[in-house]
Amino acid sequence: MEFGELLYEGKAKSLYKSEKDDELITCFRDDMTAFNGVKKDSFQGKGAYNAAVSAFFFDYLEKNGVKTHFIKMLDDHTMVVKKLQMIPLEVIARNVAAGSIVKKLPFKEGQVLNPPVIVTDYKDDEKGDPSLNDDLIIALGLVTPEELKEIKAVTLKINKLLYEFFDELGLIFVDFKVEFGRYKDTILLGDEISMDSMRLWDKKTRESFDKDVYRFNKGDVMTAYAKVVEKIDEWKREHLK
Ligand SMILES: Nc1ncnc2c1ncn2[C@@H]1O[C@H](COP(=O)(O)OP(=O)(O)O)[C@@H](O)[C@H]1O
Ligand SMILES: [Mg+2]
């Protein structure tokens, strides 16, 4: 398949035109950024790890009734997806308090949030991704009230599926961020589901296996990411025989 022109270069992925008008090619690059792009590095093979995990979860979610943009992998860091009209929302589900929620509000790090908490941030790096409530989302015309309800329900469904999945792997699915977009008259899950967009803690030691390893210099981020990929590969060998 031929790559078309570069359409967008984000912080960690590049989007290219594809031969088909309603598809895009996404390249997961080795770049890693944190704190809204202030901290920047590159780790060889990181893009492939995130692409593999994203592809696995898109497939897993589709099998469990969640509609996603995923079509197929072209190589280890390149994915073909349905071209979406992205909704500029970062939909975050939290099972355990960590990160910004602990900084901004009187939650204790590690405090269990049951039922899980959904937070919706406006996706705009220049504005620092400000938090929105339902009224602001509707007033901004980002989605209709019905669509917002659907987006939240789908996010909670993904949360439950992935929480149970990681639990089996000995990991706590602390929180994650997803993005949705419009495709024809439906809303699909887009973007990525990777170690860059979630927090994962070891159940026993509480050690991080996600971007926090990089954010807070907690150790070797590639070793952490490799561990998640390895655990998923083990799960596949067990379950997809
Ligand atoms: N299926 C899709 N169609 C169109 N745009 C998408 C799709 N999936 C993800 N995107 C967008 O592509 C970009 C991915 O690159 P990324 O490096 O994550 O960018 P960013 O720095 O904006 O987070 C994001 O802006 C995301 O919203
Ligand atoms: Mg992104």
Coordinates of C-alpha atoms and ligand atoms in Angstrom, one line a residue:
M1 CA 0.0 0.0 0.0
E2 CA 1.3 3.4 -0.9
F3 CA 1.6 6.2 1.7
G4 CA 0.0 9.4 0.7
E5 CA 1.0 12.9 1.9
L6 CA 1.6 13.6 5.5
L7 CA -1.5 15.1 6.9
Y8 CA -0.6 15.7 10.6
E9 CA 2.4 15.2 12.8
G10 CA 1.3 14.9 16.4
K11 CA 3.4 14.3 19.5
A12 CA 3.8 10.6 19.0
K13 CA 2.1 9.6 15.8
S14 CA 2.0 10.8 12.2
L15 CA -1.1 10.6 10.0
Y16 CA -0.8 10.0 6.2
K17 CA -3.3 9.9 3.4
S18 CA -4.1 6.4 2.1
E19 CA -5.2 5.3 -1.3
K20 CA -8.8 5.3 0.0
D21 CA -10.5 8.5 0.9
D22 CA -12.2 7.2 4.0
E23 CA -9.0 5.6 5.4
L24 CA -5.8 6.9 7.0
I25 CA -2.4 5.5 7.7
T26 CA -1.1 6.1 11.3
C27 CA 2.6 5.7 12.1
F28 CA 3.5 5.2 15.7
R29 CA 6.8 7.0 16.1
D30 CA 9.5 6.4 18.7
D31 CA 9.1 9.9 20.1
M32 CA 8.0 10.2 23.7
T33 CA 6.8 13.4 25.2
A34 CA 5.4 14.4 28.6
F35 CA 4.1 17.4 30.4
N36 CA 2.4 18.8 27.3
G37 CA 5.5 18.4 25.2
V38 CA 8.0 20.0 27.6
K39 CA 9.9 16.8 28.1
K40 CA 10.9 15.0 24.9
D41 CA 12.9 12.0 24.0
S42 CA 13.0 9.1 21.5
F43 CA 13.3 5.4 22.3
Q44 CA 14.0 2.9 19.5
G45 CA 11.1 0.4 19.2
K46 CA 8.7 2.4 21.4
G47 CA 6.4 3.1 18.5
A48 CA 6.1 -0.6 17.7
Y49 CA 5.3 -1.5 21.3
N50 CA 2.5 1.0 21.4
A51 CA 1.2 0.0 17.9
A52 CA 1.1 -3.7 18.9
V53 CA -0.7 -3.0 22.1
S54 CA -3.2 -0.7 20.4
A55 CA -3.9 -3.1 17.6
F56 CA -4.4 -5.9 20.2
F57 CA -6.9 -3.9 22.2
F58 CA -8.8 -2.5 19.2
D59 CA -9.2 -6.1 18.1
Y60 CA -10.1 -7.3 21.6
L61 CA -12.7 -4.5 22.0
E62 CA -14.2 -5.2 18.5
K63 CA -14.7 -8.8 19.6
N64 CA -16.4 -7.5 22.7
G65 CA -18.8 -5.2 20.9
V66 CA -17.0 -1.9 20.8
K67 CA -16.7 -0.2 17.4
T68 CA -13.2 1.1 16.6
H69 CA -11.4 2.8 13.7
F70 CA -8.9 -0.1 13.4
I71 CA -8.6 -1.9 10.1
K72 CA -5.2 -3.6 10.0
M73 CA -1.5 -3.3 10.6
L74 CA 0.9 -2.7 7.7
D75 CA 4.1 -3.3 9.6
D76 CA 5.1 -3.3 13.2
H77 CA 4.5 0.4 13.8
T78 CA 2.0 1.3 11.0
M79 CA -1.7 1.0 11.2
V80 CA -4.5 1.5 8.7
V81 CA -7.6 3.1 10.3
K82 CA -10.9 4.6 9.3
K83 CA -10.6 8.3 8.8
L84 CA -12.5 10.0 11.6
Q85 CA -13.7 13.5 12.2
M86 CA -12.2 13.7 15.7
I87 CA -14.2 15.0 18.6
P88 CA -11.8 17.2 20.5
L89 CA -12.4 15.5 23.8
E90 CA -10.0 13.4 26.0
V91 CA -12.3 11.0 27.7
I92 CA -10.5 9.7 30.8
A93 CA -11.7 6.9 33.1
R94 CA -10.2 6.5 36.5
N95 CA -10.3 3.5 38.8
V96 CA -7.6 4.6 41.2
A97 CA -6.6 8.2 41.9
A98 CA -3.3 9.2 40.4
G99 CA -1.7 12.0 38.4
S100 CA -3.5 15.2 37.8
I101 CA -6.6 14.3 39.8
V102 CA -4.4 14.0 42.9
K103 CA -2.6 17.3 42.1
K104 CA -5.8 19.3 41.6
L105 CA -8.2 17.7 44.0
P106 CA -8.0 16.3 47.6
F107 CA -7.7 12.7 46.5
K108 CA -5.0 10.5 47.9
E109 CA -2.7 8.8 45.4
G110 CA -3.8 5.2 45.2
Q111 CA -7.3 5.9 46.5
V112 CA -9.8 3.5 44.9
L113 CA -12.5 5.2 42.8
N114 CA -15.5 2.9 42.8
P115 CA -17.6 3.5 40.8
P116 CA -15.0 4.7 38.3
V117 CA -14.8 8.4 37.6
I118 CA -15.0 9.8 34.1
V119 CA -13.3 13.1 33.3
T120 CA -13.7 14.9 30.0
D121 CA -10.9 17.3 29.0
Y122 CA -11.0 19.7 26.0
K123 CA -8.2 18.4 23.7
D124 CA -6.1 21.6 23.1
D125 CA -2.5 21.6 24.0
E126 CA -2.2 25.4 23.9
K127 CA -5.0 25.7 26.4
G128 CA -3.5 22.9 28.6
D129 CA -6.5 20.5 27.9
P130 CA -8.9 22.2 30.3
S131 CA -11.5 20.0 32.0
L132 CA -15.1 20.3 30.7
N133 CA -18.4 19.4 32.4
D134 CA -21.4 18.1 30.4
D135 CA -23.0 21.5 30.0
L136 CA -19.8 23.0 28.5
I137 CA -19.4 20.1 26.1
I138 CA -23.0 20.6 24.9
A139 CA -22.7 24.4 24.8
L140 CA -19.5 24.1 22.8
G141 CA -21.5 21.9 20.4
L142 CA -18.9 19.1 20.5
V143 CA -21.5 16.4 20.7
T144 CA -25.3 16.1 21.4
P145 CA -26.5 15.0 24.8
E146 CA -27.3 11.6 23.4
E147 CA -23.8 11.2 21.9
L148 CA -22.2 12.3 25.2
K149 CA -24.2 9.6 27.0
E150 CA -23.1 7.0 24.4
I151 CA -19.4 8.1 24.6
K152 CA -19.4 7.8 28.4
A153 CA -21.2 4.4 28.3
V154 CA -18.7 3.1 25.8
T155 CA -15.8 4.4 27.8
L156 CA -17.1 2.7 30.9
K157 CA -17.5 -0.5 28.9
I158 CA -13.9 -0.3 27.7
N159 CA -12.8 0.4 31.2
K160 CA -14.5 -2.7 32.5
L161 CA -13.2 -5.0 29.8
L162 CA -9.6 -3.7 30.2
Y163 CA -9.7 -3.6 34.0
E164 CA -10.6 -7.3 34.0
F165 CA -8.1 -8.1 31.3
F166 CA -5.2 -6.4 33.2
D167 CA -6.3 -7.9 36.5
E168 CA -5.7 -11.3 35.0
L169 CA -2.2 -10.2 34.0
G170 CA -1.5 -9.1 37.6
L171 CA -1.8 -5.4 36.8
I172 CA -4.1 -2.6 38.1
F173 CA -5.7 -0.6 35.3
V174 CA -5.4 2.7 37.2
D175 CA -6.7 5.0 34.4
F176 CA -6.7 5.6 30.7
K177 CA -7.6 8.2 28.0
V178 CA -9.5 7.6 24.8
E179 CA -10.6 9.7 21.9
F180 CA -13.6 9.3 19.7
G181 CA -14.5 10.5 16.2
R182 CA -17.3 10.5 13.7
Y183 CA -17.4 8.1 10.8
K184 CA -20.4 8.4 8.5
D185 CA -23.3 8.5 11.0
T186 CA -21.6 6.6 13.8
I187 CA -19.1 7.4 16.6
L188 CA -16.1 5.2 16.7
L189 CA -13.2 4.8 19.1
G190 CA -10.1 6.3 17.5
D191 CA -6.5 7.2 18.3
E192 CA -4.7 4.6 20.4
I193 CA -4.9 2.4 23.5
S194 CA -1.3 2.1 24.7
M195 CA 1.1 2.5 27.6
D196 CA 1.3 6.2 26.6
S197 CA -2.4 6.7 27.3
M198 CA -2.9 4.6 30.5
R199 CA -1.6 4.0 33.9
L200 CA -0.8 0.4 34.9
W201 CA 0.5 -0.6 38.3
D202 CA 1.8 -4.0 39.4
K203 CA -0.8 -5.4 41.8
K204 CA 1.7 -6.4 44.5
T205 CA 4.5 -3.8 44.2
R206 CA 2.5 -0.9 42.7
E207 CA 5.4 -0.4 40.3
S208 CA 4.4 1.6 37.2
F209 CA 4.4 0.0 33.7
D210 CA 3.4 3.1 31.7
K211 CA 4.4 6.6 30.7
D212 CA 4.9 7.6 34.3
V213 CA 8.2 5.6 34.2
Y214 CA 9.3 8.2 31.7
R215 CA 7.5 11.2 33.2
F216 CA 9.0 10.7 36.7
N217 CA 12.3 8.9 35.8
K218 CA 11.1 5.8 37.6
G219 CA 13.4 3.5 35.7
D220 CA 13.8 2.2 32.1
V221 CA 10.7 3.0 30.2
M222 CA 11.4 0.5 27.4
T223 CA 11.8 -2.3 29.9
A224 CA 8.5 -1.4 31.4
Y225 CA 6.7 -1.3 28.0
A226 CA 8.4 -4.5 26.9
K227 CA 7.0 -6.2 30.1
V228 CA 3.4 -5.2 29.1
V229 CA 3.9 -6.5 25.6
E230 CA 5.3 -9.7 26.9
K231 CA 2.4 -10.2 29.3
I232 CA -0.1 -9.6 26.5
D233 CA 1.8 -12.1 24.3
E234 CA 1.6 -14.7 27.1
W235 CA -2.1 -14.0 27.4
K236 CA -2.5 -14.5 23.6
R237 CA -0.6 -17.8 23.7
E238 CA -3.0 -19.0 26.5
H239 CA -6.3 -17.8 25.0
L240 CA -5.9 -17.6 21.3
K241 CA -4.7 -21.1 20.6
Ligands
LIG1 N1 -9.0 7.6 12.9 C1 -8.5 8.8 13.0 N2 -8.9 9.8 12.1 C2 -8.4 11.0 12.2 N3 -7.6 11.5 13.1 C3 -7.3 10.6 14.1 C4 -7.7 9.3 14.1 N4 -7.2 8.6 15.2 C5 -6.5 9.6 15.9 N5 -6.5 10.8 15.2 C6 -5.8 12.0 15.6 O1 -4.5 11.9 15.2 C7 -3.6 12.5 16.0 C8 -2.6 11.4 16.5 O2 -1.4 11.8 16.8 P1 -0.8 12.1 18.2 O3 0.7 12.0 18.1 O4 -1.5 11.3 19.2 O5 -1.3 13.6 18.3 P2 -1.5 14.6 19.5 O6 -0.2 15.2 19.8 O7 -2.5 15.6 18.9 O8 -2.0 13.8 20.7 C9 -4.4 13.0 17.2 O9 -4.6 14.4 17.0 C10 -5.7 12.3 17.1 O10 -6.8 13.0 17.6
MG2 MG -2.1 11.8 21.2

